[in-house]
XYZ file of C-alpha atoms in Angstrom:
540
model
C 175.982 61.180 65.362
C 173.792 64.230 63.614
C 171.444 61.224 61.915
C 171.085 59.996 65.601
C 170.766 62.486 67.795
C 168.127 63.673 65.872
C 166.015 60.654 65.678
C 166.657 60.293 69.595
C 164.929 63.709 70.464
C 162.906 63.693 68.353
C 161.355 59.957 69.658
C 162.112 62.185 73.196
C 159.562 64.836 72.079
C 156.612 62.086 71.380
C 157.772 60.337 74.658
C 157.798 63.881 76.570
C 154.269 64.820 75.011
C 152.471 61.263 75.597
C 154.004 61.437 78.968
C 152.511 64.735 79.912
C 149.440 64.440 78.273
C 148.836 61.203 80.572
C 149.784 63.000 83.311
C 147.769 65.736 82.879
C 144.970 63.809 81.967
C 144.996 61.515 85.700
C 145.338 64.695 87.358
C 142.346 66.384 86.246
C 140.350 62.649 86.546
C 141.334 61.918 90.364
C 143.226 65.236 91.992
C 140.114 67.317 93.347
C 140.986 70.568 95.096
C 140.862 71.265 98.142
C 139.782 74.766 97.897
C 136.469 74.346 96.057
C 133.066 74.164 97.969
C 129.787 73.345 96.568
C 127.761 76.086 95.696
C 125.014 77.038 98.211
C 121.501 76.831 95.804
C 118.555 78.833 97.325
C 115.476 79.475 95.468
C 115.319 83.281 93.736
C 112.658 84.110 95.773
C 114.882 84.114 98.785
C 117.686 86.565 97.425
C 117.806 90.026 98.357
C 117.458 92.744 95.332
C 120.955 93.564 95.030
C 122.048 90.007 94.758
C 119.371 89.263 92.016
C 120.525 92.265 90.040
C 124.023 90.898 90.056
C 122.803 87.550 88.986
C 120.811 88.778 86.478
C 121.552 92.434 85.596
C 119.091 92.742 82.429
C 116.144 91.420 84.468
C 113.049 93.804 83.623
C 111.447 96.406 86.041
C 107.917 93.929 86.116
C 109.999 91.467 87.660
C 111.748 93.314 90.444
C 109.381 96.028 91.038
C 105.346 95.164 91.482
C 104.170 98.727 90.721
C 105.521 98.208 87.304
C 102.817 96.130 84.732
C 104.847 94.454 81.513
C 104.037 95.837 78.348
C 104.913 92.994 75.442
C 101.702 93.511 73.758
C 103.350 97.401 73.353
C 106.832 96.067 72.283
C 104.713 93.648 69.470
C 102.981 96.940 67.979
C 106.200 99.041 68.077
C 107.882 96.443 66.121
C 105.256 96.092 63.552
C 104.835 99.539 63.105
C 108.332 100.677 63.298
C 108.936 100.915 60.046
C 106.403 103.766 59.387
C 107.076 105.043 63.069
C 111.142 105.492 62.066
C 109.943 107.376 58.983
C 107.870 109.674 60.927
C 110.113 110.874 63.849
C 112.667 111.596 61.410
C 110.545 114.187 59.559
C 108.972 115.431 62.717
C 112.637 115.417 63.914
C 114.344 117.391 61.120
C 110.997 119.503 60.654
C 112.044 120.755 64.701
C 115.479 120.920 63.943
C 115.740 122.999 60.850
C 114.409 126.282 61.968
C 116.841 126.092 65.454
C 119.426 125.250 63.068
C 119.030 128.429 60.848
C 118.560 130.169 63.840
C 122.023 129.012 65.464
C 123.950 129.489 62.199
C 124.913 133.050 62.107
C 126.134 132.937 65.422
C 128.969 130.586 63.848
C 129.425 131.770 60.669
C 128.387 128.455 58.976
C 127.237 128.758 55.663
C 124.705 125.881 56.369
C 124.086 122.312 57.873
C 122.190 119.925 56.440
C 121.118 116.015 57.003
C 122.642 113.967 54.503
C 121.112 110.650 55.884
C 118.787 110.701 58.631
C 117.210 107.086 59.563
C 116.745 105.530 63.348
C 117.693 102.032 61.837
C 115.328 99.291 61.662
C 115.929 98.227 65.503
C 113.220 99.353 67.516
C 112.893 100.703 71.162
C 111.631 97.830 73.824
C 109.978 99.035 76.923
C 111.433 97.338 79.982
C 107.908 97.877 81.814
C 105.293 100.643 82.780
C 103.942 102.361 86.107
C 100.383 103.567 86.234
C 99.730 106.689 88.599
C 95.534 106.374 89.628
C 94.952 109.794 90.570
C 91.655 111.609 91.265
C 92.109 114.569 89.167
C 91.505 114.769 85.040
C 94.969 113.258 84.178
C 96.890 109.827 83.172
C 99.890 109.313 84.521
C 102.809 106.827 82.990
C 106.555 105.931 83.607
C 107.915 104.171 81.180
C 111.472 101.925 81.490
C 113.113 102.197 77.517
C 115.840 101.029 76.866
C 117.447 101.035 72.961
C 120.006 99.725 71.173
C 120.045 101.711 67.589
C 121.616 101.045 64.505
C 120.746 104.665 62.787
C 123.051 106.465 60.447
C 122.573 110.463 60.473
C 124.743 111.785 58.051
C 125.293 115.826 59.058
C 126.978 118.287 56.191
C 128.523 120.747 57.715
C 129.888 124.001 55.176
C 132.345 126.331 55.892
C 134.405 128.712 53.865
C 133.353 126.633 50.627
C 134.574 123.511 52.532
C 132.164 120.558 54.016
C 132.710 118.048 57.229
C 130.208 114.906 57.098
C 129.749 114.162 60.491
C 127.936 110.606 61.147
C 126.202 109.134 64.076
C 125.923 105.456 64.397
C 125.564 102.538 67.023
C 123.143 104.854 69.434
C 122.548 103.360 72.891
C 119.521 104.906 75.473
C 118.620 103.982 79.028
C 115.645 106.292 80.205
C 112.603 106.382 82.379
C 110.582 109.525 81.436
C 107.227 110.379 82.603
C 104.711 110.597 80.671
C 101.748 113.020 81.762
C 98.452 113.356 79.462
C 96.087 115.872 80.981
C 93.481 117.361 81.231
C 92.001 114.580 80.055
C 88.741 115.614 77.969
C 85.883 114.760 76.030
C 86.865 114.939 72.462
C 89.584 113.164 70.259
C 92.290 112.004 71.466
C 90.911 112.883 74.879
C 93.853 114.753 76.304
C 95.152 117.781 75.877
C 98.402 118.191 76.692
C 101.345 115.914 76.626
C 104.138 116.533 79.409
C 106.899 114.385 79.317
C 109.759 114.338 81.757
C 113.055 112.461 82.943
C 113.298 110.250 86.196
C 116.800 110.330 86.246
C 119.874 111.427 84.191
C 119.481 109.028 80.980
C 122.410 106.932 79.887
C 123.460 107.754 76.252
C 125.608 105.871 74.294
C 127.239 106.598 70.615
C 129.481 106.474 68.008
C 130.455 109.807 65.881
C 133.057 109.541 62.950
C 134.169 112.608 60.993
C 135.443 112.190 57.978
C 136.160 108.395 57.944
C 137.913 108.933 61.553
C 135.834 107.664 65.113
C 135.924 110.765 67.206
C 135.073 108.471 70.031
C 137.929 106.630 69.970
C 139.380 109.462 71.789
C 138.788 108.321 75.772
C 138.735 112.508 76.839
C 136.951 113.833 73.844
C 134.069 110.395 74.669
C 133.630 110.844 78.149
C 133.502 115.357 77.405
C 130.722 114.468 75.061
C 128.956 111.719 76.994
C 128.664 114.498 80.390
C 127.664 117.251 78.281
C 125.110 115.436 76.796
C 123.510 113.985 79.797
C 124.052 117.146 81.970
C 122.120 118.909 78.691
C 119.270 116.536 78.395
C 119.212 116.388 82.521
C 118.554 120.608 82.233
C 115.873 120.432 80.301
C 113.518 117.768 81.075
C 114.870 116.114 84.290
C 111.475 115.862 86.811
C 109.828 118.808 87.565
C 111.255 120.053 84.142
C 108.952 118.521 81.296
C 108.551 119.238 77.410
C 105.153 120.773 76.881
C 103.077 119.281 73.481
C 99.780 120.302 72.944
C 97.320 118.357 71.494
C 94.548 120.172 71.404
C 93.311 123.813 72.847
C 92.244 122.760 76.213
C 89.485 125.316 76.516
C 87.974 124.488 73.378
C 88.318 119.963 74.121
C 87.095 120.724 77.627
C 83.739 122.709 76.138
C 83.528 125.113 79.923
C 79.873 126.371 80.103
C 79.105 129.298 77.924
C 75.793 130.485 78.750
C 72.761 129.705 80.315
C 69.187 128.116 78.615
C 65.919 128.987 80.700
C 63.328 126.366 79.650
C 60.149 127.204 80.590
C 57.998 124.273 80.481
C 54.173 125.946 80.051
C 51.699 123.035 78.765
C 50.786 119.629 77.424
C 47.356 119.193 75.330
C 45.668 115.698 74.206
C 47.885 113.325 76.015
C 47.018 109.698 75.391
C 45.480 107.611 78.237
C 47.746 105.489 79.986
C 45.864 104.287 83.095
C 43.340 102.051 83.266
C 40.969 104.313 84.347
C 41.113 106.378 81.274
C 43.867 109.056 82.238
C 47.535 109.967 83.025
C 49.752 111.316 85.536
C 52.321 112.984 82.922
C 55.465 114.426 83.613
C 58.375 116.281 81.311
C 61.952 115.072 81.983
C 64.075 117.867 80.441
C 68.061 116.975 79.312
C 70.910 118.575 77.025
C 72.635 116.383 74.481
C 76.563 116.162 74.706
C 75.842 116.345 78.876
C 76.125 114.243 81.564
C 74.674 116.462 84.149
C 71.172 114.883 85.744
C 68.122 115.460 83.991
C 65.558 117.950 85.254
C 62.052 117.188 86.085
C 58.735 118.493 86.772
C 56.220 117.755 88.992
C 53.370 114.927 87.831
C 50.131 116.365 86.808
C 47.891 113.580 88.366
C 44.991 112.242 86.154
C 45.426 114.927 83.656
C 45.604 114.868 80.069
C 46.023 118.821 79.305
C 48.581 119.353 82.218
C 49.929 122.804 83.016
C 52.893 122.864 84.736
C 54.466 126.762 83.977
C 57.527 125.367 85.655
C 61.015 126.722 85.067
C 64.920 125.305 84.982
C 68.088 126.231 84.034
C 70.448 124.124 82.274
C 74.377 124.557 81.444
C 75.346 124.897 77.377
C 78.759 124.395 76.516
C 78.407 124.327 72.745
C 74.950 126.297 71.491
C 76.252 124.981 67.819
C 75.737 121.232 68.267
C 74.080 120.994 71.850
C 69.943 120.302 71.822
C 67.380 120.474 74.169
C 65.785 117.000 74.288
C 62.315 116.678 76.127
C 60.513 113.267 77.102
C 57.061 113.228 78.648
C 56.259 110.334 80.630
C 53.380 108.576 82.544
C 54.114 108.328 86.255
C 53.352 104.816 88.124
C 54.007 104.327 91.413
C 54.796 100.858 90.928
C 57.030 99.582 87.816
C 58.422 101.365 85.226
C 57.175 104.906 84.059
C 55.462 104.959 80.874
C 56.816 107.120 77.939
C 53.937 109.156 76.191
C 56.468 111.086 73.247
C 59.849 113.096 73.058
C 61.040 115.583 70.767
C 63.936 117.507 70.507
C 65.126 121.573 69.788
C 68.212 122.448 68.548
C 69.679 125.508 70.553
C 71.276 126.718 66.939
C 67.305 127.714 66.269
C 67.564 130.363 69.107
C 68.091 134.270 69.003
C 70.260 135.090 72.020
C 68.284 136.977 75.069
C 65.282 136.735 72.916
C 62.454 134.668 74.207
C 61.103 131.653 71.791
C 57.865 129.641 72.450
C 57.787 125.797 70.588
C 54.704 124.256 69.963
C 55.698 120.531 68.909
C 53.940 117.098 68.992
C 55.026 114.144 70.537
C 56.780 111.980 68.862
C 57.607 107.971 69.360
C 61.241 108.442 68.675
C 63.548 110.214 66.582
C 63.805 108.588 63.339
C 62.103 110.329 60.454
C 61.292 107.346 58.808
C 59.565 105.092 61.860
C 55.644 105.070 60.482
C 54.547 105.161 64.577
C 55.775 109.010 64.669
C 52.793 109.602 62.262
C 50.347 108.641 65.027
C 49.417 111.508 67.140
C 50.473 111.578 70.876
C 50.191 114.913 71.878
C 51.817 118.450 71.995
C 53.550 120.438 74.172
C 54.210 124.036 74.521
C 57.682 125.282 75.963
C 59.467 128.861 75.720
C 63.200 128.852 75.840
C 65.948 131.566 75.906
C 69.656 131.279 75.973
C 71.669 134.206 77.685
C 75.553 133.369 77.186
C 77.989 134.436 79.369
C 79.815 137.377 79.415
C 83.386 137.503 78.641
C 84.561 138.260 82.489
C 82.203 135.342 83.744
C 84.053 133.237 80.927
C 87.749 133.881 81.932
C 86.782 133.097 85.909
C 85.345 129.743 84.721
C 88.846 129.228 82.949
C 90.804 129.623 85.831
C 92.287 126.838 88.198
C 89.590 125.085 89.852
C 91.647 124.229 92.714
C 93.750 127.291 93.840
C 96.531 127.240 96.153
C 95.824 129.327 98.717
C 98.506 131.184 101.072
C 99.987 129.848 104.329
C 98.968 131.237 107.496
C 100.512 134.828 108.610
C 104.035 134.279 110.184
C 104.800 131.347 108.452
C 109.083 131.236 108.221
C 110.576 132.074 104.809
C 111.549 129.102 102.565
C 109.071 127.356 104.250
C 105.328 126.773 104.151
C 101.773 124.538 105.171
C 101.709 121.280 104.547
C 97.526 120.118 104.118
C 97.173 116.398 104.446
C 93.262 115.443 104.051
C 92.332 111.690 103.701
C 89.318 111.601 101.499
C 88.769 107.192 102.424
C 90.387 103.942 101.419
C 88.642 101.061 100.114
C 89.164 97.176 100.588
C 90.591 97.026 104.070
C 90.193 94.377 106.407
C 91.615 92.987 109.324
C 92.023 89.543 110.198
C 90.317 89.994 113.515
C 88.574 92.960 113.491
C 87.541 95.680 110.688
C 87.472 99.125 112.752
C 90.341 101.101 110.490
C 91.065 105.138 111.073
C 94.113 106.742 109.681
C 97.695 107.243 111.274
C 99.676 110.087 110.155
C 103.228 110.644 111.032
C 105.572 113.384 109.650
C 108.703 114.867 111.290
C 107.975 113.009 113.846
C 104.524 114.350 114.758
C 101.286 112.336 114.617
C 98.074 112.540 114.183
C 94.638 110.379 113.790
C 91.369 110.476 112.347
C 88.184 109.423 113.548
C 87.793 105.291 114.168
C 84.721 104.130 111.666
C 83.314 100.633 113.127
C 82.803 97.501 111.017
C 83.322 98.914 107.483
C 85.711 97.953 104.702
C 85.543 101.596 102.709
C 85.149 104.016 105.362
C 85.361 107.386 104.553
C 86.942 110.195 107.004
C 86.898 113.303 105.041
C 89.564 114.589 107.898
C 92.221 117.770 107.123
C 95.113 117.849 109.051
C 97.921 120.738 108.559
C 101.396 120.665 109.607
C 103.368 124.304 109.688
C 106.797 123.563 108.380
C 110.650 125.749 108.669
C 111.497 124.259 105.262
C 110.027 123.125 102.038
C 109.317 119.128 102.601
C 111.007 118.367 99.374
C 112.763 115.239 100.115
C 110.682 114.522 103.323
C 108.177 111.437 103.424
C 104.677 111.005 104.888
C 103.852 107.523 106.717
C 100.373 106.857 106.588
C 98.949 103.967 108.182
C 95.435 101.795 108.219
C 95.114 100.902 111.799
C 92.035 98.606 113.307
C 91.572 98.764 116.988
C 89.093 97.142 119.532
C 88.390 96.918 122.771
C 86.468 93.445 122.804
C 89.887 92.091 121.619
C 92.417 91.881 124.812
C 95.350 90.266 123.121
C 94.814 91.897 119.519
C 93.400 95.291 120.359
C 95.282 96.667 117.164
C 96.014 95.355 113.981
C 97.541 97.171 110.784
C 95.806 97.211 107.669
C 98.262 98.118 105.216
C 100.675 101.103 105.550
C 102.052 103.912 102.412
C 105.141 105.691 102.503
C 104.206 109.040 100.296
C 107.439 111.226 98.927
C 106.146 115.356 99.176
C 108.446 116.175 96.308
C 104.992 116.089 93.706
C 103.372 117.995 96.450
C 106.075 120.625 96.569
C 106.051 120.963 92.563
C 102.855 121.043 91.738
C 100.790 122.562 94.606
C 98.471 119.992 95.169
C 98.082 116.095 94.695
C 94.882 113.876 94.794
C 96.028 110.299 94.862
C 94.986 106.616 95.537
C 97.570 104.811 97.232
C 98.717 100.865 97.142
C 98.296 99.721 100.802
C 101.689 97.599 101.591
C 100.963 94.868 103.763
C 97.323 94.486 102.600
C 96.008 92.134 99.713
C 93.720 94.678 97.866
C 93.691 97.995 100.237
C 93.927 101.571 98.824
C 93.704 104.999 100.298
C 92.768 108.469 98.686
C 94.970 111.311 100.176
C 94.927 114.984 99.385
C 97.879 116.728 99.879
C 98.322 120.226 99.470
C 101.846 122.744 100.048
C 101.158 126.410 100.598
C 104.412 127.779 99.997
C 105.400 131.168 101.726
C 104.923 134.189 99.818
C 108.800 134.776 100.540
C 110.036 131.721 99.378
């Protein structure tokens, strides 16, 4: 019965498995449940934000947010030049570190610490997307969206009492949005001088740390200790307003402030060349500083004179006497057409004795190139006396100082609190689709005011201040500013919005005073410039 029973069950098991395999099969074929409903599609454009970030939670800041611009052509360059870029953060990094290392030491009784092994991996950062602030002052302001998955290995030597610990950081993680602030922006290389560069929000860091051939991290208190303490640390010291300062250049030296003054006298011209028809001229000088953008100054026109005396004198700004030159250009008014150049010439301010008057006798020249034959042909000379009279050192440290100071708030203003100055400079491409006759609608706490209405015109400008006396520092208050078009002609649409801005005071608060353009919502291409200014009280 053994021999048989067993070839019974086991021609039962293949029975038993055929059986239920059959089964099974028909019953996911036919059976449908009665439970299930077809999914509901709707286009993406129609889902809300929070339901397209849980669809798609790595979907980039370009795409849900409009302010921000995508930056792939800056992801490309990173990842070409990563390579040399890893290389050169970590010796910037460890050149930084050492000295705060050596520093720290004593305090711990370490004998030293040193890197073993410091390399950022060969995984570069990728930047999620950027936001461009247009302001109106001398600055460039960006917020960047990084994110970073790192494969680095830092290798740390720790030495104690003539024993060492190798501690070893690996699979980094980071989830930022700093600002990035370059400013004053200025005339020479790179063209800013200062680098500020501050957090949005608390960063999300991410790590692994072994010791010794053990993962510290494993340890769920010791991992989420370290996580806080880093955050909270990185949070202190450069979470918005907080920034790390990195200067470029010397601001006062990129910026090249006036220094002194250059009286030009401009006495004479002798045997100017006929330009007129009639056998004479009607010469004038135009007088201009290299390196300046400033307008040119000009005499008046000699008519029908060929030895003109003018004994005419201006004043022009130097910022640099070293490199800076006084170029001249005599030309041939017309009353119709283009003025006729007669010769130039140029004097290098390096040439003068300070405070000492200097009288130039030069001729005219064509152009300035040595070589051009035509500067051999005579065209005239002209007599000017220059002196330069630089500034002394008190008038130099005003010029240095803020050209935009705070003032104070009125008298009885409450403590903690403070004036908030609102003035809207104009806006630019506004229209209506019935009528074009915008002024400005301010509301804050409730209270409103207007400007002036401006008729028929796309860019008006107002020029309008408007203050508001506040208990309490407007820190995480908003101002609603609205383009409004009204008209009278119109019964049924006597006002129309133009676009609208909803501007946070927390900059304003900070920094003392903002000059911004602003993105009109609700309008194609509209943009407003507002001023904003907070006078803090002196008690606060």
């Amino acid at each position: 019965m053994g021999f048989f029973g067993t070839i019974f069950s086991f021609f039962g098991f293949g029975f038993g498995i055929s059986m239920g395999l059959a089964i099974g099969y028909y019953l996911f074929i036919y059976v449908q449940p009665s439970d299930v409903k077809d999914p509901e599609i709707k286009p993406l454009t129609e889902e809300d934000s929070e339901t397209v970030d849980r669809m798609i939670p790595e979907i980039p800041l370009w795409v849900k947010n409009p302010d921000f611009d995508r930056v792939d052509w800056l992801n490309k360059l990173i990842e070409y030049m990563w390579p040399y870029l890893n290389k050169a953060i970590c010796k910037t990094a460890e050149t930084i570190a050492k000295p705060i290392i050596e520093e720290q030491i004593p305090q711990y009784k370490i004998d030293s610490v040193e890197f073993e092994e410091l390399t950022l991996g060969s995984l570069p950062p990728t930047f999620q997307g950027m936001k461009v602030y247009e302001t109106e002052e001398k600055e460039l302001i960006m917020e960047l969206s990084v994110k970073w998955a790192a494969n680095p290995n830092i290798l740390v030597a720790v030495k104690k009492f003539g024993l060492k610990a190798t501690v070893q950081v690996m699979d980094l993680h980071v989830f930022a949005i700093p600002r990035i602030t370059l400013k004053p922006l200025v005339p020479s290389f790179p063209c800013f001088a200062n680098i500020f560069v501050s957090l949005m929000e608390k960063p999300y860091v991410d790590f692994g740390l072994k010791l010794v051939g053990a993962d510290l991290m494993s340890i769920p208190v010791l991992y989420k200790f370290v996580q806080e303490i880093i955050k909270d640390q990185v949070a202190n010291m450069y979470l918005w307003p907080k920034t790390l300062d990195i200067q470029v250049i010397d601001p006062s030296k990129a910026q090249k402030r006036p220094v002194g003054i250059l009286n030009t006298k401009v006495i004479r011209a002798m045997k100017l060349k006929k330009k007129d028809l009639l056998g004479a001229s009607d010469p004038y000088v135009q007088l201009t500083l290299t390196e300046d953008t400033l307008t040119s100054k000009k005499t008046t026109v000699k008519h029908k004179n060929l030895n003109p005396e003018w004994n005419e004198e201006f004043s022009l700004v130097v910022k640099d006497p070293e490199t800076q030159a006084l170029e001249f250009q005599v030309f041939d008014w017309e009353q119709v057409g283009k003025h006729d150049k007669m010769g130039m010439n140029i004097i290098p301010l390096k040439e003068l004795t300070v405070d000492e008057p200097k009288v130039f006798t030069l001729e005219l020249l064509k152009n300035l190139n040595p070589k051009d034959a035509q500067n051999e042909k005579s065209r005239g000379q002209i007599i000017l006396e220059l002196t330069y009279k630089p500034f002394r050192n008190e008038d130099l440290a005003k010029s240095f100082k803020e050209p935009h100071p705070t003032k104070s708030p009125p008298q009885g203003t409450p403590p903690g609190g403070g004036l908030l100055v609102v003035i809207i400079h104009e806006a630019q491409d506004v229209e209506g689709k019935y009528h074009t006759n915008p002024h400005v609608r301010l509301i804050f706490r409730g209270e409103e005011r207007r400007t002036k209405i401006i008729k028929k015109n796309r860019d008006p400008r107002w020029e309008e201040e408007f203050q508001f006396l506040v208990e309490e520092s407007p820190s995480n208050d908003k101002l609603h500013v609205e383009v409004v078009s009204t008209s009278s002609r119109s019964l049924l649409r006597q006002k129309e919005s133009l676009g609208y801005a909803d501007i946070s005071l927390a900059d304003v608060v900070t920094n003392n005073r903002i000059n911004e353009r602003h993105h009109l919502i609700d309008s194609k291409n509209g943009r407003i410039q507002i001023e904003l200014q907070w006078r803090a009280s002196q008690a606060n």
